[in-house]
Amino acid sequence: MAGHLIRRLHQRSTQVFQSEMQKAGFDLTPVQFAALEVLRTNPGIDQASLSAMIAYDRATIGGVIDRLEHKGLVERAVSESDRRARILNLTESGRRVVESALPVVRMLQTEILSNLDDAERKQFLAFARQALSQELE
């Protein structure tokens, strides 16, 4: 069944990510890295926008940001235009961490699908994008 295979592939992806990041000396989960990468390319966005961009639950994104803030990687401030919103930015340490981790994350993408050759990986990614096309818009 597709759902079972997708769940198993997600488990493999998470295991490879955590193993390779740990070997490289980074203490980041896949969700934390995704948040940092979005903040690197979209400085000053609010928590709600971040949660939408990484497809993470708005109710629990605060915990992710709490942990990143505790690690000194993210700064959170109250929005001047909407006191209920929290604006997020990387700290200098956060910027260094995400830029150092990015090559590791790019490398491990091949490892996640190591049983596929280059053509099959491209085809898999095309099918995955097609399956998620409405959500990616």
PDB file of C-alpha atoms in Angstrom:
ATOM      1  CA  MET A   1       0.000   0.000   0.000  1.00  0.00           C
ATOM      2  CA  ALA A   2       1.206   3.480  -0.841  1.00  0.00           C
ATOM      3  CA  GLY A   3       0.659   4.869   2.654  1.00  0.00           C
ATOM      4  CA  HIS A   4       2.766   2.133   4.250  1.00  0.00           C
ATOM      5  CA  LEU A   5       5.607   2.622   1.755  1.00  0.00           C
ATOM      6  CA  ILE A   6       5.526   6.387   2.215  1.00  0.00           C
ATOM      7  CA  ARG A   7       5.664   5.945   6.006  1.00  0.00           C
ATOM      8  CA  ARG A   8       8.619   3.549   5.697  1.00  0.00           C
ATOM      9  CA  LEU A   9      10.430   5.932   3.344  1.00  0.00           C
ATOM     10  CA  HIS A  10       9.816   8.762   5.805  1.00  0.00           C
ATOM     11  CA  GLN A  11      11.330   6.622   8.562  1.00  0.00           C
ATOM     12  CA  ARG A  12      14.378   5.955   6.380  1.00  0.00           C
ATOM     13  CA  SER A  13      14.679   9.630   5.499  1.00  0.00           C
ATOM     14  CA  THR A  14      14.576  10.643   9.164  1.00  0.00           C
ATOM     15  CA  GLN A  15      17.071   7.953  10.186  1.00  0.00           C
ATOM     16  CA  VAL A  16      19.543   8.915   7.436  1.00  0.00           C
ATOM     17  CA  PHE A  17      19.126  12.623   8.231  1.00  0.00           C
ATOM     18  CA  GLN A  18      19.742  12.188  11.942  1.00  0.00           C
ATOM     19  CA  SER A  19      22.650   9.783  11.461  1.00  0.00           C
ATOM     20  CA  GLU A  20      24.473  11.948   8.910  1.00  0.00           C
ATOM     21  CA  MET A  21      23.840  15.185  10.785  1.00  0.00           C
ATOM     22  CA  GLN A  22      25.091  13.628  14.016  1.00  0.00           C
ATOM     23  CA  LYS A  23      28.249  12.385  12.242  1.00  0.00           C
ATOM     24  CA  ALA A  24      28.810  15.938  10.986  1.00  0.00           C
ATOM     25  CA  GLY A  25      28.383  17.352  14.496  1.00  0.00           C
ATOM     26  CA  PHE A  26      24.951  18.963  14.124  1.00  0.00           C
ATOM     27  CA  ASP A  27      22.175  18.633  16.714  1.00  0.00           C
ATOM     28  CA  LEU A  28      19.182  19.311  14.463  1.00  0.00           C
ATOM     29  CA  THR A  29      16.022  17.414  13.596  1.00  0.00           C
ATOM     30  CA  PRO A  30      14.673  17.473  10.024  1.00  0.00           C
ATOM     31  CA  VAL A  31      11.936  19.920  11.088  1.00  0.00           C
ATOM     32  CA  GLN A  32      14.430  22.198  12.833  1.00  0.00           C
ATOM     33  CA  PHE A  33      16.657  22.234   9.761  1.00  0.00           C
ATOM     34  CA  ALA A  34      13.666  22.963   7.511  1.00  0.00           C
ATOM     35  CA  ALA A  35      12.710  25.894   9.747  1.00  0.00           C
ATOM     36  CA  LEU A  36      16.266  27.261   9.724  1.00  0.00           C
ATOM     37  CA  GLU A  37      16.532  26.962   5.944  1.00  0.00           C
ATOM     38  CA  VAL A  38      13.223  28.798   5.439  1.00  0.00           C
ATOM     39  CA  LEU A  39      14.357  31.541   7.832  1.00  0.00           C
ATOM     40  CA  ARG A  40      17.661  31.810   5.958  1.00  0.00           C
ATOM     41  CA  THR A  41      15.826  32.530   2.723  1.00  0.00           C
ATOM     42  CA  ASN A  42      12.877  34.434   4.272  1.00  0.00           C
ATOM     43  CA  PRO A  43      14.186  36.540   7.159  1.00  0.00           C
ATOM     44  CA  GLY A  44      11.591  38.311   9.270  1.00  0.00           C
ATOM     45  CA  ILE A  45       8.633  36.040   8.532  1.00  0.00           C
ATOM     46  CA  ASP A  46       6.112  35.216  11.231  1.00  0.00           C
ATOM     47  CA  GLN A  47       5.574  31.831  12.880  1.00  0.00           C
ATOM     48  CA  ALA A  48       2.322  31.162  11.021  1.00  0.00           C
ATOM     49  CA  SER A  49       4.013  31.708   7.653  1.00  0.00           C
ATOM     50  CA  LEU A  50       6.914  29.503   8.670  1.00  0.00           C
ATOM     51  CA  SER A  51       4.590  26.680   9.685  1.00  0.00           C
ATOM     52  CA  ALA A  52       2.807  26.908   6.329  1.00  0.00           C
ATOM     53  CA  MET A  53       6.070  26.948   4.369  1.00  0.00           C
ATOM     54  CA  ILE A  54       7.383  23.773   6.019  1.00  0.00           C
ATOM     55  CA  ALA A  55       3.936  22.127   6.193  1.00  0.00           C
ATOM     56  CA  TYR A  56       4.087  21.865   9.965  1.00  0.00           C
ATOM     57  CA  ASP A  57       1.215  22.217  12.393  1.00  0.00           C
ATOM     58  CA  ARG A  58       0.707  25.819  13.543  1.00  0.00           C
ATOM     59  CA  ALA A  59      -0.147  24.665  17.053  1.00  0.00           C
ATOM     60  CA  THR A  60       3.237  22.942  17.531  1.00  0.00           C
ATOM     61  CA  ILE A  61       5.603  25.207  15.570  1.00  0.00           C
ATOM     62  CA  GLY A  62       6.076  27.228  18.740  1.00  0.00           C
ATOM     63  CA  GLY A  63       7.845  24.283  20.381  1.00  0.00           C
ATOM     64  CA  VAL A  64      10.207  23.959  17.416  1.00  0.00           C
ATOM     65  CA  ILE A  65      11.013  27.663  17.632  1.00  0.00           C
ATOM     66  CA  ASP A  66      11.416  27.408  21.421  1.00  0.00           C
ATOM     67  CA  ARG A  67      14.095  24.732  20.959  1.00  0.00           C
ATOM     68  CA  LEU A  68      15.876  26.691  18.207  1.00  0.00           C
ATOM     69  CA  GLU A  69      15.750  29.828  20.335  1.00  0.00           C
ATOM     70  CA  HIS A  70      17.135  27.874  23.325  1.00  0.00           C
ATOM     71  CA  LYS A  71      20.027  26.687  21.105  1.00  0.00           C
ATOM     72  CA  GLY A  72      20.729  30.336  20.203  1.00  0.00           C
ATOM     73  CA  LEU A  73      19.897  29.839  16.518  1.00  0.00           C
ATOM     74  CA  VAL A  74      16.697  31.901  16.210  1.00  0.00           C
ATOM     75  CA  GLU A  75      15.435  35.189  17.600  1.00  0.00           C
ATOM     76  CA  ARG A  76      11.720  35.778  18.087  1.00  0.00           C
ATOM     77  CA  ALA A  77      10.125  39.204  18.472  1.00  0.00           C
ATOM     78  CA  VAL A  78       6.606  40.582  18.654  1.00  0.00           C
ATOM     79  CA  SER A  79       5.451  42.015  15.333  1.00  0.00           C
ATOM     80  CA  GLU A  80       5.087  45.791  15.283  1.00  0.00           C
ATOM     81  CA  SER A  81       2.047  45.565  12.989  1.00  0.00           C
ATOM     82  CA  ASP A  82       0.261  42.685  14.786  1.00  0.00           C
ATOM     83  CA  ARG A  83       1.021  42.193  18.489  1.00  0.00           C
ATOM     84  CA  ARG A  84      -0.254  38.586  18.293  1.00  0.00           C
ATOM     85  CA  ALA A  85       2.302  37.603  15.629  1.00  0.00           C
ATOM     86  CA  ARG A  86       5.892  36.582  16.308  1.00  0.00           C
ATOM     87  CA  ILE A  87       8.581  37.610  13.819  1.00  0.00           C
ATOM     88  CA  LEU A  88      11.497  35.218  13.377  1.00  0.00           C
ATOM     89  CA  ASN A  89      15.102  35.737  12.347  1.00  0.00           C
ATOM     90  CA  LEU A  90      18.240  33.650  12.437  1.00  0.00           C
ATOM     91  CA  THR A  91      20.938  34.691  14.835  1.00  0.00           C
ATOM     92  CA  GLU A  92      24.480  34.912  13.481  1.00  0.00           C
ATOM     93  CA  SER A  93      25.097  31.481  15.017  1.00  0.00           C
ATOM     94  CA  GLY A  94      21.941  30.164  13.325  1.00  0.00           C
ATOM     95  CA  ARG A  95      23.111  31.482   9.963  1.00  0.00           C
ATOM     96  CA  ARG A  96      26.498  29.779  10.364  1.00  0.00           C
ATOM     97  CA  VAL A  97      24.885  26.482  11.420  1.00  0.00           C
ATOM     98  CA  VAL A  98      22.418  26.321   8.535  1.00  0.00           C
ATOM     99  CA  GLU A  99      25.056  27.304   5.962  1.00  0.00           C
ATOM    100  CA  SER A 100      27.443  24.657   7.352  1.00  0.00           C
ATOM    101  CA  ALA A 101      24.727  21.983   7.493  1.00  0.00           C
ATOM    102  CA  LEU A 102      23.369  22.634   3.993  1.00  0.00           C
ATOM    103  CA  PRO A 103      26.088  20.641   2.153  1.00  0.00           C
ATOM    104  CA  VAL A 104      25.502  17.686   4.492  1.00  0.00           C
ATOM    105  CA  VAL A 105      21.752  17.815   3.866  1.00  0.00           C
ATOM    106  CA  ARG A 106      22.305  17.983   0.102  1.00  0.00           C
ATOM    107  CA  MET A 107      24.641  14.976   0.266  1.00  0.00           C
ATOM    108  CA  LEU A 108      22.283  12.840   2.321  1.00  0.00           C
ATOM    109  CA  GLN A 109      19.469  13.274  -0.216  1.00  0.00           C
ATOM    110  CA  THR A 110      21.228  10.723  -2.426  1.00  0.00           C
ATOM    111  CA  GLU A 111      21.668   8.364   0.543  1.00  0.00           C
ATOM    112  CA  ILE A 112      17.933   8.422   1.299  1.00  0.00           C
ATOM    113  CA  LEU A 113      17.232   6.969  -2.152  1.00  0.00           C
ATOM    114  CA  SER A 114      20.481   4.998  -2.428  1.00  0.00           C
ATOM    115  CA  ASN A 115      18.785   1.979  -4.011  1.00  0.00           C
ATOM    116  CA  LEU A 116      17.807   4.099  -7.024  1.00  0.00           C
ATOM    117  CA  ASP A 117      20.113   5.226  -9.792  1.00  0.00           C
ATOM    118  CA  ASP A 118      20.195   8.873 -10.917  1.00  0.00           C
ATOM    119  CA  ALA A 119      17.450   8.464 -13.540  1.00  0.00           C
ATOM    120  CA  GLU A 120      15.210   6.606 -11.090  1.00  0.00           C
ATOM    121  CA  ARG A 121      15.782   9.268  -8.397  1.00  0.00           C
ATOM    122  CA  LYS A 122      14.766  12.001 -10.834  1.00  0.00           C
ATOM    123  CA  GLN A 123      11.679  10.023 -11.826  1.00  0.00           C
ATOM    124  CA  PHE A 124      10.784   9.356  -8.174  1.00  0.00           C
ATOM    125  CA  LEU A 125      11.119  13.054  -7.313  1.00  0.00           C
ATOM    126  CA  ALA A 126       8.976  14.015 -10.307  1.00  0.00           C
ATOM    127  CA  PHE A 127       6.259  11.570  -9.214  1.00  0.00           C
ATOM    128  CA  ALA A 128       6.442  12.790  -5.590  1.00  0.00           C
ATOM    129  CA  ARG A 129       6.108  16.429  -6.726  1.00  0.00           C
ATOM    130  CA  GLN A 130       3.170  15.452  -8.942  1.00  0.00           C
ATOM    131  CA  ALA A 131       1.458  13.626  -6.064  1.00  0.00           C
ATOM    132  CA  LEU A 132       1.873  16.743  -3.885  1.00  0.00           C
ATOM    133  CA  SER A 133       1.358  19.338  -6.614  1.00  0.00           C
ATOM    134  CA  GLN A 134      -1.730  20.947  -5.056  1.00  0.00           C
ATOM    135  CA  GLU A 135      -0.044  21.194  -1.639  1.00  0.00           C
ATOM    136  CA  LEU A 136       3.164  22.654  -3.124  1.00  0.00           C
ATOM    137  CA  GLU A 137       1.362  25.520  -4.833  1.00  0.00           C
TER     138      GLU A 137
END
